[in-house]
Coordinates of C-alpha atoms in Angstrom, one line a residue:
Chain A
M14 CA 80.3 -102.7 64.4
K15 CA 79.5 -99.3 63.8
A16 CA 80.5 -99.5 60.0
K17 CA 78.8 -103.6 60.1
L18 CA 75.3 -100.9 61.3
V19 CA 75.7 -98.4 58.3
F20 CA 76.2 -101.1 56.3
A21 CA 73.4 -102.9 57.2
V22 CA 71.2 -99.0 56.6
F23 CA 72.6 -98.5 53.2
A24 CA 71.9 -102.2 52.2
M25 CA 67.9 -101.6 53.6
L26 CA 68.4 -98.4 51.4
L27 CA 69.6 -99.2 48.4
V28 CA 66.8 -102.5 48.4
L29 CA 63.9 -100.0 49.2
S30 CA 64.8 -97.4 46.8
C31 CA 64.7 -100.5 43.9
L32 CA 61.6 -101.6 45.4
S33 CA 60.3 -98.4 45.0
I34 CA 61.7 -97.2 41.7
S35 CA 59.7 -96.9 38.5
V36 CA 60.1 -96.5 35.0
V37 CA 60.0 -93.2 34.6
S38 CA 61.0 -91.4 37.6
A39 CA 64.9 -90.9 36.1
H40 CA 64.2 -88.7 33.2
R41 CA 60.7 -88.0 33.2
L42 CA 59.1 -87.8 29.7
H43 CA 56.5 -85.2 28.9
V44 CA 54.0 -85.6 26.5
V45 CA 51.9 -82.1 26.4
H46 CA 49.6 -82.0 23.0
K47 CA 47.9 -78.9 21.3
I48 CA 46.3 -79.4 18.1
S49 CA 47.9 -76.7 15.7
E50 CA 45.6 -77.3 12.2
I51 CA 42.4 -78.3 11.5
E52 CA 43.4 -79.7 8.4
I53 CA 39.5 -79.7 5.9
E54 CA 39.3 -81.3 2.1
A55 CA 36.3 -80.6 -0.3
Y56 CA 35.7 -83.2 -3.6
F57 CA 33.1 -83.7 -5.7
V58 CA 31.8 -86.7 -6.3
G59 CA 34.5 -89.0 -7.7
A60 CA 37.3 -88.0 -5.7
T61 CA 38.1 -84.9 -8.1
P62 CA 39.4 -82.2 -5.5
C63 CA 38.0 -79.0 -5.0
R64 CA 40.5 -76.6 -6.0
N65 CA 40.5 -73.1 -5.4
A66 CA 37.5 -73.2 -3.5
N67 CA 36.1 -69.8 -0.5
V68 CA 36.5 -71.7 2.8
T69 CA 34.8 -69.5 5.0
V70 CA 35.2 -71.2 8.9
Y71 CA 32.4 -69.6 11.7
D72 CA 32.7 -70.4 15.4
K73 CA 29.6 -71.9 17.5
G74 CA 27.7 -68.5 17.7
G75 CA 28.0 -68.2 13.9
N76 CA 30.8 -65.9 13.7
L77 CA 33.4 -65.6 11.4
Y78 CA 36.5 -66.7 12.1
M79 CA 38.4 -67.2 9.3
E80 CA 38.3 -67.3 5.6
G81 CA 40.3 -68.5 2.9
V82 CA 41.3 -70.8 -0.7
T83 CA 41.3 -74.8 -0.9
D84 CA 44.5 -75.7 -2.8
D85 CA 45.4 -77.9 -5.9
E86 CA 44.3 -80.6 -3.5
G87 CA 41.3 -79.2 -2.4
K88 CA 42.6 -78.9 1.1
F89 CA 42.1 -75.9 3.3
S90 CA 43.7 -75.8 6.7
F91 CA 42.8 -73.3 10.2
P92 CA 44.4 -73.6 13.5
P93 CA 41.8 -73.9 16.2
K94 CA 40.8 -71.1 18.5
I95 CA 41.9 -72.1 22.5
G96 CA 38.4 -73.1 23.8
M97 CA 36.1 -73.6 20.6
K98 CA 34.9 -76.4 20.1
E99 CA 32.8 -76.9 17.4
Y100 CA 33.0 -74.8 13.4
T101 CA 31.0 -74.2 10.7
V102 CA 32.7 -74.5 7.4
V103 CA 31.5 -73.7 4.1
V104 CA 33.4 -74.3 0.7
D105 CA 31.7 -72.8 -2.2
A106 CA 33.6 -73.9 -5.0
V107 CA 33.6 -69.8 -7.3
H108 CA 34.3 -72.0 -10.4
M109 CA 31.3 -74.0 -10.3
P110 CA 28.4 -71.9 -9.3
G111 CA 26.1 -73.9 -7.7
H112 CA 28.7 -76.0 -5.7
K113 CA 28.4 -75.1 -2.0
A114 CA 29.0 -77.5 0.7
E115 CA 28.5 -76.9 3.9
A116 CA 30.4 -79.0 7.2
V117 CA 30.4 -78.7 10.6
I118 CA 33.4 -79.6 13.2
N119 CA 33.0 -80.9 16.5
L120 CA 36.8 -81.2 17.6
S121 CA 35.5 -82.7 20.8
Q122 CA 34.0 -85.8 18.9
E123 CA 36.1 -85.5 16.4
A124 CA 38.9 -86.8 19.3
A125 CA 38.0 -90.8 19.0
G126 CA 37.4 -91.1 15.6
A127 CA 39.3 -88.3 13.5
S128 CA 39.2 -88.8 9.6
A129 CA 36.4 -90.9 9.9
G130 CA 34.8 -89.0 8.1
G131 CA 36.8 -88.7 5.3
M132 CA 36.8 -90.5 1.4
G133 CA 36.9 -94.0 2.8
T134 CA 32.7 -93.7 4.5
E135 CA 31.6 -92.7 0.0
M136 CA 29.9 -95.2 -1.5
P137 CA 32.6 -95.5 -4.7
L138 CA 31.1 -94.3 -7.4
Y139 CA 30.6 -96.9 -10.1
T140 CA 27.6 -98.2 -7.3
R141 CA 26.0 -95.4 -7.4
A142 CA 26.1 -95.1 -11.2
I143 CA 25.0 -98.4 -10.7
A144 CA 22.4 -97.7 -7.8
G145 CA 20.5 -95.3 -10.7
F146 CA 20.7 -97.9 -13.3
G147 CA 18.6 -99.8 -11.0
Y148 CA 15.9 -97.4 -10.2
L149 CA 15.6 -96.8 -13.8
I150 CA 14.8 -100.2 -14.2
G151 CA 12.5 -100.3 -11.9
L152 CA 10.2 -97.6 -12.7
A153 CA 10.6 -98.4 -16.4
G154 CA 9.0 -102.1 -15.0
A155 CA 6.4 -100.5 -12.9
A156 CA 5.7 -97.9 -16.0
L157 CA 5.6 -101.0 -18.2
A158 CA 3.5 -102.7 -15.6
Y159 CA 0.5 -99.8 -15.1
M160 CA 0.5 -99.9 -18.6
G161 CA 0.0 -103.4 -18.9
W162 CA -2.4 -103.5 -16.2
K163 CA -4.2 -100.7 -18.2
M164 CA -4.3 -102.1 -21.4
K165 CA -5.4 -105.6 -20.2
R166 CA -8.7 -104.0 -18.3
K167 CA -9.8 -102.1 -21.9
L168 CA -8.8 -105.7 -23.6
G169 CA -11.2 -106.9 -20.8
D170 CA -13.5 -104.5 -20.8
Q171 CA -14.0 -104.9 -25.3
K172 CA -14.5 -108.7 -24.6
I173 CA -17.3 -108.2 -22.3
E174 CA -18.7 -105.3 -24.8
N175 CA -18.5 -108.0 -27.3
R176 CA -20.3 -110.6 -25.7
E177 CA -22.9 -107.6 -24.7
Chain B
M13 CA 28.9 -76.6 -13.6
V14 CA 24.8 -76.6 -15.3
H15 CA 23.4 -77.7 -12.3
I16 CA 22.9 -74.8 -9.8
S17 CA 23.0 -76.2 -5.5
D18 CA 20.6 -76.0 -3.4
G19 CA 20.6 -72.7 -1.2
I20 CA 21.6 -70.0 -4.1
L21 CA 18.7 -69.0 -5.7
S22 CA 15.7 -67.2 -4.1
L23 CA 12.1 -68.5 -3.3
P24 CA 10.4 -66.8 -6.1
V25 CA 12.6 -68.6 -8.7
L26 CA 12.6 -71.9 -7.0
A27 CA 9.1 -71.6 -7.2
A28 CA 8.2 -70.8 -10.2
G29 CA 10.9 -73.2 -12.2
W30 CA 9.2 -76.4 -10.4
A31 CA 5.1 -74.7 -11.3
I32 CA 6.7 -74.1 -14.9
T33 CA 8.6 -78.0 -14.7
I34 CA 5.5 -79.9 -13.0
A35 CA 3.2 -78.1 -16.5
L36 CA 6.0 -79.5 -18.8
I37 CA 5.7 -82.8 -17.6
A38 CA 2.3 -83.1 -17.2
V39 CA 1.8 -81.5 -20.7
A40 CA 5.0 -83.8 -22.5
L41 CA 3.0 -86.6 -21.1
W42 CA -0.1 -85.9 -22.1
W43 CA 1.0 -84.3 -25.3
S44 CA 2.4 -87.7 -26.0
K45 CA -0.4 -90.3 -24.7
R46 CA -2.5 -87.9 -27.5
K47 CA -0.6 -88.8 -30.6
G48 CA -0.1 -92.9 -29.6
S49 CA 1.4 -94.9 -27.5
V50 CA 3.9 -94.0 -24.6
V51 CA 4.2 -98.4 -24.1
E52 CA 6.4 -98.7 -26.9
E53 CA 8.2 -95.4 -25.6
I54 CA 9.3 -96.8 -22.5
P55 CA 12.7 -99.0 -23.2
K56 CA 14.0 -95.8 -25.5
L57 CA 12.7 -93.4 -23.2
S58 CA 15.0 -95.0 -19.9
V59 CA 17.5 -96.0 -21.8
M60 CA 17.5 -92.5 -22.3
T61 CA 17.5 -91.3 -19.3
A62 CA 20.2 -93.8 -18.1
A63 CA 22.5 -92.6 -20.9
F64 CA 22.2 -88.6 -19.3
F65 CA 22.2 -90.1 -16.2
V66 CA 25.7 -91.2 -16.6
A67 CA 26.8 -88.7 -18.7
S68 CA 27.2 -86.0 -16.2
L69 CA 29.8 -88.5 -14.8
I70 CA 31.7 -88.0 -17.9
H71 CA 34.2 -84.6 -17.0
V72 CA 36.7 -82.5 -19.3
A73 CA 39.1 -80.5 -17.7
V74 CA 39.1 -77.1 -18.8
G75 CA 41.5 -73.9 -16.6
P76 CA 41.2 -74.9 -13.1
T77 CA 37.7 -77.0 -13.0
S78 CA 36.5 -79.7 -15.0
V79 CA 32.7 -79.6 -17.0
H80 CA 31.1 -82.4 -18.0
L81 CA 28.5 -83.2 -20.5
I82 CA 25.3 -82.7 -20.7
L83 CA 23.7 -84.5 -23.8
C84 CA 20.6 -82.1 -23.7
G85 CA 20.0 -82.8 -27.5
L86 CA 20.5 -85.7 -27.7
M87 CA 17.7 -86.3 -25.2
G88 CA 15.7 -84.1 -27.3
I89 CA 16.7 -85.7 -30.7
I90 CA 15.4 -89.6 -29.6
L91 CA 12.8 -88.4 -26.9
G92 CA 11.1 -85.7 -28.8
I93 CA 8.7 -84.2 -26.5
L94 CA 9.3 -86.2 -23.8
A95 CA 12.8 -85.6 -23.3
Y96 CA 11.3 -83.2 -20.6
P97 CA 10.1 -86.0 -18.0
A98 CA 12.9 -87.9 -18.6
I99 CA 15.9 -85.2 -18.2
F100 CA 14.0 -84.5 -15.4
I101 CA 13.7 -88.0 -14.0
G102 CA 17.7 -88.4 -14.7
L103 CA 18.4 -84.9 -12.8
V104 CA 16.9 -86.7 -9.2
L105 CA 19.4 -89.8 -9.9
Q106 CA 21.9 -87.4 -10.2
A107 CA 20.8 -85.2 -7.2
F108 CA 20.5 -87.9 -4.9
L109 CA 23.1 -90.3 -5.8
F110 CA 25.9 -87.7 -7.0
G111 CA 25.2 -84.7 -5.7
H112 CA 24.9 -82.9 -8.3
G113 CA 22.4 -80.4 -8.4
G114 CA 20.2 -80.1 -5.5
V115 CA 16.2 -81.3 -4.7
T116 CA 15.2 -78.1 -4.4
V117 CA 16.4 -76.6 -7.8
L118 CA 15.3 -79.2 -8.8
G119 CA 12.6 -77.3 -11.0
V120 CA 14.9 -74.8 -11.8
N121 CA 17.5 -77.3 -13.3
T122 CA 15.6 -79.6 -15.3
I123 CA 14.9 -76.1 -17.3
D124 CA 18.0 -75.5 -17.4
M125 CA 18.4 -78.9 -19.9
G126 CA 14.6 -79.8 -20.7
I127 CA 14.3 -76.4 -23.4
P128 CA 17.6 -76.9 -24.7
A129 CA 16.0 -80.2 -25.7
L130 CA 12.6 -79.4 -26.7
V131 CA 14.2 -76.9 -28.7
A132 CA 16.9 -79.2 -30.2
Y133 CA 13.2 -81.3 -30.4
G134 CA 12.4 -78.4 -32.9
I135 CA 15.3 -77.5 -34.6
F136 CA 16.1 -81.0 -35.9
K137 CA 12.7 -81.7 -36.8
A138 CA 12.4 -78.6 -38.7
G139 CA 15.9 -79.0 -40.3
N140 CA 15.1 -82.3 -41.4
K141 CA 11.9 -81.4 -43.1
L142 CA 13.6 -77.6 -44.5
I143 CA 16.7 -79.2 -46.2
P144 CA 16.5 -81.5 -48.8
S145 CA 19.4 -83.7 -49.1
K146 CA 20.5 -86.9 -50.4
S147 CA 22.2 -88.4 -48.3
L148 CA 19.9 -88.3 -45.3
T149 CA 23.0 -89.8 -42.9
S150 CA 25.3 -87.1 -43.4
K151 CA 22.0 -84.4 -43.5
A152 CA 21.5 -85.6 -39.8
G153 CA 25.3 -86.0 -38.6
L154 CA 25.0 -82.4 -39.1
L155 CA 21.8 -81.4 -38.2
G156 CA 22.5 -83.0 -35.0
A157 CA 25.9 -81.8 -34.3
L158 CA 24.4 -78.3 -34.7
T159 CA 21.5 -79.1 -32.7
G160 CA 23.8 -80.6 -29.7
G161 CA 26.0 -77.6 -29.9
I162 CA 22.6 -75.0 -30.0
A163 CA 21.1 -77.1 -26.9
V164 CA 24.0 -76.7 -24.9
A165 CA 24.7 -73.7 -25.2
L166 CA 21.2 -72.6 -24.5
A167 CA 21.8 -74.9 -21.0
V168 CA 24.5 -72.6 -21.1
S169 CA 22.4 -69.3 -21.1
L170 CA 19.2 -70.1 -18.9
T171 CA 21.6 -71.7 -16.1
A172 CA 23.5 -68.2 -16.8
G173 CA 20.3 -66.5 -16.8
M174 CA 19.2 -67.8 -13.5
L175 CA 22.3 -66.7 -11.4
Y176 CA 21.5 -63.1 -13.1
T177 CA 18.6 -62.9 -11.2
L178 CA 20.9 -62.7 -8.0
G179 CA 22.6 -59.6 -9.0
K180 CA 25.7 -58.6 -9.6
E181 CA 28.1 -61.0 -7.2
Y182 CA 27.2 -63.9 -9.3
A183 CA 28.9 -61.1 -12.7
W184 CA 32.3 -63.4 -12.6
A185 CA 31.0 -66.9 -12.0
I186 CA 28.5 -66.3 -15.2
K187 CA 31.5 -65.4 -17.8
A188 CA 33.7 -68.5 -16.4
L189 CA 30.4 -70.6 -16.3
I190 CA 30.3 -69.4 -20.4
I191 CA 33.6 -69.9 -21.3
Y192 CA 34.4 -73.1 -19.5
H193 CA 31.3 -74.6 -21.9
I194 CA 33.0 -73.5 -24.9
P195 CA 35.2 -76.9 -25.4
I196 CA 31.6 -78.8 -24.4
I197 CA 29.6 -77.4 -26.4
V198 CA 32.5 -78.3 -29.2
I199 CA 32.6 -82.0 -28.2
E200 CA 28.9 -82.5 -27.8
A201 CA 28.3 -81.3 -31.4
I202 CA 30.8 -84.3 -32.4
I203 CA 28.9 -86.8 -30.3
V204 CA 25.2 -86.2 -30.6
G205 CA 26.3 -85.7 -34.6
S206 CA 28.2 -88.8 -34.9
V207 CA 25.4 -90.7 -32.7
V208 CA 22.8 -89.4 -34.6
A209 CA 24.9 -89.6 -37.9
F210 CA 25.2 -93.9 -36.9
L211 CA 21.7 -93.9 -35.7
V212 CA 19.8 -93.2 -39.0
R213 CA 21.4 -95.8 -40.8
V214 CA 21.6 -98.5 -38.2
K215 CA 18.1 -98.0 -36.6
P216 CA 16.3 -94.8 -37.8
E217 CA 13.1 -95.4 -36.3
L218 CA 14.6 -94.6 -33.0
I219 CA 14.9 -91.3 -33.8
G220 CA 11.8 -89.8 -32.5
S221 CA 11.9 -86.5 -34.6
L222 CA 12.3 -88.4 -37.8
G223 CA 9.5 -91.3 -37.4
G224 CA 6.6 -88.5 -37.5
E225 CA 6.5 -87.1 -40.6
K226 CA 8.2 -90.6 -42.3
E227 CA 5.2 -92.8 -41.7

């Protein structure tokens, strides 16, 4: 009788524990995150990497945070400062005076779509070249139209003069 | 590399660049209007501007960097004085579409590439008159090569001069600019020389600096 009762209690406990079990409770898996590097990539139009360029990183307050040089692929990585969410990166291609670019990296926004601002978003080079031709044809057309209008008016004036 | 970008040069240099460029464009347009009809020049003008516009995409790897063609000598030889406004338009498009150079420096950059074009025009025209030769093709080719090379050398020197206004900090950059452009001087001399020699044989009336004295 007593043994039966003990068995019943154990059985109930077993059923209860089975019901309340959850997937992770046995070997709890922890996931923590740490952003160890921010990688920047510098390249010229047409995806030519910007090598050996000086990189200067400033924090949100405009204070100098880190300095370095891009590698052969035009890349440069730096560890983020704890609590600092925004950086300004200035890349100065010293080999090509006159090529300097600046980018603001905002980590809190970046998280949603990191690398969204990568090369993929740039209009391909040939499209730009074709766009340039388009502008030139447009300009030439406008100039010709203007000249034509002027000529027509001149001819019109002459006609009137001839009639008089 | 001959394109200087925004935010490097000082304000007086930028302002002077704009003033000189606007004045030279006005003079070029006024001069060519006085000389004859600009209407006939427009198709040639836009084709050459298109060539100038895309020439900057042809990169030649030199050392750690790559430099690109400029073609300012060819612009001067073919377009004459109108090369200046053409180069300005080409640079505007390059600045907006390719990110070469910048918007505030357009004046300075047009000087850097437009003045060599005008000088090229002068040299080509004078040389053509001075040097007596039987074969027009080889003379034009050699003169074209010489002029094309000189124009690039001059463009590089002008850019170096603009950077020189910034002081010692850019001394190394100026040195790099000059050294890396030596191959471009040679390549452009060959290109301009062969293009001019070809045009003289096929369509001499296209070359603005020849056209004037022939008729």
